[in-house]
Amino acid sequence: MSVAESRRIVLFRHAKADWPQVTDHERPLADRGRMDAAEAGRRLADTDIPFDLALCSTATRTRETWKLAVHEFPHRPKTIYEERVYEASPGELIAVLNETPDDVQNVLLIGHNPGVQGLADILSGSAEGDARERMSRRGFPAAAFAVLSFSGTWKTLEPGVATLLDYWAPSE
């Protein structure tokens, strides 16, 4: 693969979590979250992006979101459960993505707010259609995702280099 080819990053916020008496890291999905995670998986499958890699936070709610979403995919990508994605800032998420091997073209990152929304805002120097307006209007609710594209190596991923191609949120 040429480094000039377009790469895609999908930033996917975990679905709605419940609030039982457990640590934040161990919070499971709520019933609505389970439904929304499966719907997000169907929508992600509809993008026809052949994901090479999924980077998922180790939190229970992100792992459950991923398990329900990936069930809708025609092909399960390699999955890495990455502790650094939990409670990560946009800068920390960029650092994780910068470590992606260059033979990986398309990455799905399953994480948390405010990091995921902040990363979508920071990376997208431009946008197609009304994707930015919809993302600004809706914010980044549980189970939302943004599809971004950039050219270059993963090490060159930095603020403003990507184009926001699409945005989806439940009940949109």
PDB file of C-alpha atoms in Angstrom:
ATOM      1  CA  MET A   1       0.000   0.000   0.000  1.00  0.00           C
ATOM      2  CA  SER A   2       1.265   3.451  -0.866  1.00  0.00           C
ATOM      3  CA  VAL A   3       1.421   5.884   2.026  1.00  0.00           C
ATOM      4  CA  ALA A   4      -0.373   8.435  -0.179  1.00  0.00           C
ATOM      5  CA  GLU A   5      -3.492   6.268  -0.287  1.00  0.00           C
ATOM      6  CA  SER A   6      -6.453   7.386   1.703  1.00  0.00           C
ATOM      7  CA  ARG A   7      -6.817   5.875   5.169  1.00  0.00           C
ATOM      8  CA  ARG A   8      -9.992   5.894   7.182  1.00  0.00           C
ATOM      9  CA  ILE A   9     -10.566   6.239  10.897  1.00  0.00           C
ATOM     10  CA  VAL A  10     -13.955   5.644  12.448  1.00  0.00           C
ATOM     11  CA  LEU A  11     -14.342   7.132  15.908  1.00  0.00           C
ATOM     12  CA  PHE A  12     -17.113   5.252  17.709  1.00  0.00           C
ATOM     13  CA  ARG A  13     -18.398   6.219  21.137  1.00  0.00           C
ATOM     14  CA  HIS A  14     -19.629   3.370  23.324  1.00  0.00           C
ATOM     15  CA  ALA A  15     -23.386   2.903  23.576  1.00  0.00           C
ATOM     16  CA  LYS A  16     -25.491   4.036  26.553  1.00  0.00           C
ATOM     17  CA  ALA A  17     -24.189   2.627  29.817  1.00  0.00           C
ATOM     18  CA  ASP A  18     -26.032   1.728  32.983  1.00  0.00           C
ATOM     19  CA  TRP A  19     -25.153   3.126  36.437  1.00  0.00           C
ATOM     20  CA  PRO A  20     -24.981   0.150  38.826  1.00  0.00           C
ATOM     21  CA  GLN A  21     -22.831   0.212  41.965  1.00  0.00           C
ATOM     22  CA  VAL A  22     -19.562  -0.655  40.210  1.00  0.00           C
ATOM     23  CA  THR A  23     -16.448   1.304  39.265  1.00  0.00           C
ATOM     24  CA  ASP A  24     -16.704   3.514  36.196  1.00  0.00           C
ATOM     25  CA  HIS A  25     -14.448   1.128  34.261  1.00  0.00           C
ATOM     26  CA  GLU A  26     -16.826  -1.794  34.963  1.00  0.00           C
ATOM     27  CA  ARG A  27     -20.122  -0.075  34.004  1.00  0.00           C
ATOM     28  CA  PRO A  28     -22.134  -2.309  31.626  1.00  0.00           C
ATOM     29  CA  LEU A  29     -24.450  -1.247  28.838  1.00  0.00           C
ATOM     30  CA  ALA A  30     -28.046  -0.326  29.567  1.00  0.00           C
ATOM     31  CA  ASP A  31     -30.835  -2.072  27.625  1.00  0.00           C
ATOM     32  CA  ARG A  32     -31.069   0.885  25.229  1.00  0.00           C
ATOM     33  CA  GLY A  33     -27.296   0.759  24.798  1.00  0.00           C
ATOM     34  CA  ARG A  34     -27.451  -2.852  23.667  1.00  0.00           C
ATOM     35  CA  MET A  35     -30.050  -1.967  21.021  1.00  0.00           C
ATOM     36  CA  ASP A  36     -28.115   1.113  19.854  1.00  0.00           C
ATOM     37  CA  ALA A  37     -24.804  -0.797  19.679  1.00  0.00           C
ATOM     38  CA  ALA A  38     -26.345  -3.364  17.321  1.00  0.00           C
ATOM     39  CA  GLU A  39     -27.899  -0.587  15.202  1.00  0.00           C
ATOM     40  CA  ALA A  40     -24.559   1.243  15.048  1.00  0.00           C
ATOM     41  CA  GLY A  41     -22.963  -2.038  13.941  1.00  0.00           C
ATOM     42  CA  ARG A  42     -25.474  -2.317  11.090  1.00  0.00           C
ATOM     43  CA  ARG A  43     -24.774   1.287  10.079  1.00  0.00           C
ATOM     44  CA  LEU A  44     -21.010   0.712  10.231  1.00  0.00           C
ATOM     45  CA  ALA A  45     -21.393  -2.427   8.103  1.00  0.00           C
ATOM     46  CA  ASP A  46     -23.373  -0.329   5.589  1.00  0.00           C
ATOM     47  CA  THR A  47     -20.347   1.955   5.111  1.00  0.00           C
ATOM     48  CA  ASP A  48     -18.592  -0.971   3.364  1.00  0.00           C
ATOM     49  CA  ILE A  49     -15.311   0.061   4.997  1.00  0.00           C
ATOM     50  CA  PRO A  50     -13.102  -3.032   5.238  1.00  0.00           C
ATOM     51  CA  PHE A  51     -11.722  -2.477   8.731  1.00  0.00           C
ATOM     52  CA  ASP A  52      -8.256  -3.886   9.272  1.00  0.00           C
ATOM     53  CA  LEU A  53      -8.045  -3.074  12.957  1.00  0.00           C
ATOM     54  CA  ALA A  54     -10.316  -2.184  15.876  1.00  0.00           C
ATOM     55  CA  LEU A  55      -8.807  -0.415  18.882  1.00  0.00           C
ATOM     56  CA  CYS A  56     -11.169  -0.762  21.816  1.00  0.00           C
ATOM     57  CA  SER A  57     -11.009   0.661  25.320  1.00  0.00           C
ATOM     58  CA  THR A  58     -10.801  -1.976  28.036  1.00  0.00           C
ATOM     59  CA  ALA A  59     -13.886  -0.603  29.828  1.00  0.00           C
ATOM     60  CA  THR A  60     -16.824  -3.012  30.067  1.00  0.00           C
ATOM     61  CA  ARG A  61     -19.223  -0.721  28.173  1.00  0.00           C
ATOM     62  CA  THR A  62     -16.848  -0.332  25.206  1.00  0.00           C
ATOM     63  CA  ARG A  63     -16.122  -4.058  25.020  1.00  0.00           C
ATOM     64  CA  GLU A  64     -19.876  -4.816  25.118  1.00  0.00           C
ATOM     65  CA  THR A  65     -20.559  -2.151  22.474  1.00  0.00           C
ATOM     66  CA  TRP A  66     -17.892  -3.654  20.220  1.00  0.00           C
ATOM     67  CA  LYS A  67     -19.136  -7.224  20.712  1.00  0.00           C
ATOM     68  CA  LEU A  68     -22.684  -6.244  19.683  1.00  0.00           C
ATOM     69  CA  ALA A  69     -21.593  -3.997  16.800  1.00  0.00           C
ATOM     70  CA  VAL A  70     -19.038  -6.343  15.234  1.00  0.00           C
ATOM     71  CA  HIS A  71     -21.642  -9.116  15.161  1.00  0.00           C
ATOM     72  CA  GLU A  72     -23.232  -7.121  12.292  1.00  0.00           C
ATOM     73  CA  PHE A  73     -20.007  -6.991  10.223  1.00  0.00           C
ATOM     74  CA  PRO A  74     -19.341  -9.310   7.280  1.00  0.00           C
ATOM     75  CA  HIS A  75     -15.705  -9.647   8.451  1.00  0.00           C
ATOM     76  CA  ARG A  76     -14.339  -9.250  11.984  1.00  0.00           C
ATOM     77  CA  PRO A  77     -11.181  -7.114  12.021  1.00  0.00           C
ATOM     78  CA  LYS A  78      -8.254  -7.785  14.304  1.00  0.00           C
ATOM     79  CA  THR A  79      -9.169  -6.298  17.696  1.00  0.00           C
ATOM     80  CA  ILE A  80      -6.797  -4.840  20.254  1.00  0.00           C
ATOM     81  CA  TYR A  81      -8.153  -3.946  23.677  1.00  0.00           C
ATOM     82  CA  GLU A  82      -6.101  -0.903  24.571  1.00  0.00           C
ATOM     83  CA  GLU A  83      -6.034   0.433  28.145  1.00  0.00           C
ATOM     84  CA  ARG A  84      -4.802   3.842  26.952  1.00  0.00           C
ATOM     85  CA  VAL A  85      -8.097   4.502  25.139  1.00  0.00           C
ATOM     86  CA  TYR A  86      -9.994   4.592  28.457  1.00  0.00           C
ATOM     87  CA  GLU A  87     -10.313   8.223  29.660  1.00  0.00           C
ATOM     88  CA  ALA A  88      -7.909   9.346  26.911  1.00  0.00           C
ATOM     89  CA  SER A  89      -7.617  12.923  25.717  1.00  0.00           C
ATOM     90  CA  PRO A  90      -7.597  13.642  21.973  1.00  0.00           C
ATOM     91  CA  GLY A  91      -3.807  13.983  22.104  1.00  0.00           C
ATOM     92  CA  GLU A  92      -3.437  10.626  23.825  1.00  0.00           C
ATOM     93  CA  LEU A  93      -5.713   9.027  21.198  1.00  0.00           C
ATOM     94  CA  ILE A  94      -3.589  10.513  18.405  1.00  0.00           C
ATOM     95  CA  ALA A  95      -0.505   9.009  20.076  1.00  0.00           C
ATOM     96  CA  VAL A  96      -2.185   5.572  20.098  1.00  0.00           C
ATOM     97  CA  LEU A  97      -3.198   5.923  16.434  1.00  0.00           C
ATOM     98  CA  ASN A  98       0.338   7.079  15.505  1.00  0.00           C
ATOM     99  CA  GLU A  99       1.552   3.600  16.535  1.00  0.00           C
ATOM    100  CA  THR A 100      -0.650   1.862  13.955  1.00  0.00           C
ATOM    101  CA  PRO A 101       1.399  -0.169  11.455  1.00  0.00           C
ATOM    102  CA  ASP A 102       1.393   1.294   7.956  1.00  0.00           C
ATOM    103  CA  ASP A 103      -0.012  -1.883   6.392  1.00  0.00           C
ATOM    104  CA  VAL A 104      -3.274  -1.049   8.220  1.00  0.00           C
ATOM    105  CA  GLN A 105      -5.530   1.097   6.063  1.00  0.00           C
ATOM    106  CA  ASN A 106      -8.776   1.404   8.052  1.00  0.00           C
ATOM    107  CA  VAL A 107      -9.081   1.674  11.835  1.00  0.00           C
ATOM    108  CA  LEU A 108     -12.126   1.673  14.082  1.00  0.00           C
ATOM    109  CA  LEU A 109     -11.542   3.197  17.518  1.00  0.00           C
ATOM    110  CA  ILE A 110     -14.168   2.435  20.187  1.00  0.00           C
ATOM    111  CA  GLY A 111     -13.824   4.871  23.058  1.00  0.00           C
ATOM    112  CA  HIS A 112     -15.315   7.476  25.340  1.00  0.00           C
ATOM    113  CA  ASN A 113     -16.285  11.106  25.465  1.00  0.00           C
ATOM    114  CA  PRO A 114     -15.030  13.739  25.683  1.00  0.00           C
ATOM    115  CA  GLY A 115     -11.959  12.242  23.985  1.00  0.00           C
ATOM    116  CA  VAL A 116     -13.693  10.745  20.945  1.00  0.00           C
ATOM    117  CA  GLN A 117     -15.674  13.873  20.110  1.00  0.00           C
ATOM    118  CA  GLY A 118     -12.657  16.063  20.733  1.00  0.00           C
ATOM    119  CA  LEU A 119     -10.568  13.902  18.424  1.00  0.00           C
ATOM    120  CA  ALA A 120     -13.184  14.083  15.654  1.00  0.00           C
ATOM    121  CA  ASP A 121     -13.237  17.886  15.974  1.00  0.00           C
ATOM    122  CA  ILE A 122      -9.443  18.225  16.117  1.00  0.00           C
ATOM    123  CA  LEU A 123      -8.613  15.879  13.233  1.00  0.00           C
ATOM    124  CA  SER A 124     -11.206  17.163  10.766  1.00  0.00           C
ATOM    125  CA  GLY A 125      -9.715  20.105   8.930  1.00  0.00           C
ATOM    126  CA  SER A 126     -12.516  19.818   6.361  1.00  0.00           C
ATOM    127  CA  ALA A 127     -15.830  18.040   5.949  1.00  0.00           C
ATOM    128  CA  GLU A 128     -18.032  16.678   3.197  1.00  0.00           C
ATOM    129  CA  GLY A 129     -21.681  17.657   2.860  1.00  0.00           C
ATOM    130  CA  ASP A 130     -23.438  18.471   6.116  1.00  0.00           C
ATOM    131  CA  ALA A 131     -21.470  16.010   8.293  1.00  0.00           C
ATOM    132  CA  ARG A 132     -19.826  18.732  10.413  1.00  0.00           C
ATOM    133  CA  GLU A 133     -23.099  20.602  10.898  1.00  0.00           C
ATOM    134  CA  ARG A 134     -24.881  17.397  11.988  1.00  0.00           C
ATOM    135  CA  MET A 135     -22.046  16.495  14.360  1.00  0.00           C
ATOM    136  CA  SER A 136     -22.013  20.017  15.824  1.00  0.00           C
ATOM    137  CA  ARG A 137     -25.779  20.017  16.265  1.00  0.00           C
ATOM    138  CA  ARG A 138     -26.017  16.553  17.841  1.00  0.00           C
ATOM    139  CA  GLY A 139     -22.716  16.449  19.707  1.00  0.00           C
ATOM    140  CA  PHE A 140     -21.433  12.927  20.167  1.00  0.00           C
ATOM    141  CA  PRO A 141     -24.141  10.962  21.998  1.00  0.00           C
ATOM    142  CA  ALA A 142     -23.691   7.360  23.071  1.00  0.00           C
ATOM    143  CA  ALA A 143     -23.266   4.982  20.075  1.00  0.00           C
ATOM    144  CA  ALA A 144     -22.460   7.830  17.648  1.00  0.00           C
ATOM    145  CA  PHE A 145     -19.633   7.507  15.146  1.00  0.00           C
ATOM    146  CA  ALA A 146     -17.677   9.752  12.796  1.00  0.00           C
ATOM    147  CA  VAL A 147     -15.907   8.586   9.629  1.00  0.00           C
ATOM    148  CA  LEU A 148     -12.721  10.452   8.760  1.00  0.00           C
ATOM    149  CA  SER A 149     -10.226  10.096   5.935  1.00  0.00           C
ATOM    150  CA  PHE A 150      -6.623  11.250   5.583  1.00  0.00           C
ATOM    151  CA  SER A 151      -3.592  10.573   3.392  1.00  0.00           C
ATOM    152  CA  GLY A 152      -0.177   9.708   4.726  1.00  0.00           C
ATOM    153  CA  THR A 153       1.320   7.377   7.276  1.00  0.00           C
ATOM    154  CA  TRP A 154      -0.202   6.822  10.703  1.00  0.00           C
ATOM    155  CA  LYS A 155       2.797   8.627  12.172  1.00  0.00           C
ATOM    156  CA  THR A 156       1.734  11.772  10.270  1.00  0.00           C
ATOM    157  CA  LEU A 157      -1.776  11.810  11.732  1.00  0.00           C
ATOM    158  CA  GLU A 158      -2.156  15.167  13.469  1.00  0.00           C
ATOM    159  CA  PRO A 159      -4.762  17.903  14.009  1.00  0.00           C
ATOM    160  CA  GLY A 160      -6.440  19.189  10.863  1.00  0.00           C
ATOM    161  CA  VAL A 161      -5.184  16.553   8.383  1.00  0.00           C
ATOM    162  CA  ALA A 162      -8.431  14.598   8.015  1.00  0.00           C
ATOM    163  CA  THR A 163     -11.715  15.101   6.220  1.00  0.00           C
ATOM    164  CA  LEU A 164     -14.924  14.312   8.078  1.00  0.00           C
ATOM    165  CA  LEU A 165     -16.751  12.103   5.578  1.00  0.00           C
ATOM    166  CA  ASP A 166     -19.793  11.046   7.577  1.00  0.00           C
ATOM    167  CA  TYR A 167     -21.408  11.160  10.985  1.00  0.00           C
ATOM    168  CA  TRP A 168     -24.148   9.015  12.486  1.00  0.00           C
ATOM    169  CA  ALA A 169     -25.931   9.003  15.830  1.00  0.00           C
ATOM    170  CA  PRO A 170     -28.888   6.951  17.060  1.00  0.00           C
ATOM    171  CA  SER A 171     -32.300   8.424  16.184  1.00  0.00           C
ATOM    172  CA  GLU A 172     -30.746  10.653  13.561  1.00  0.00           C
TER     173      GLU A 172
END
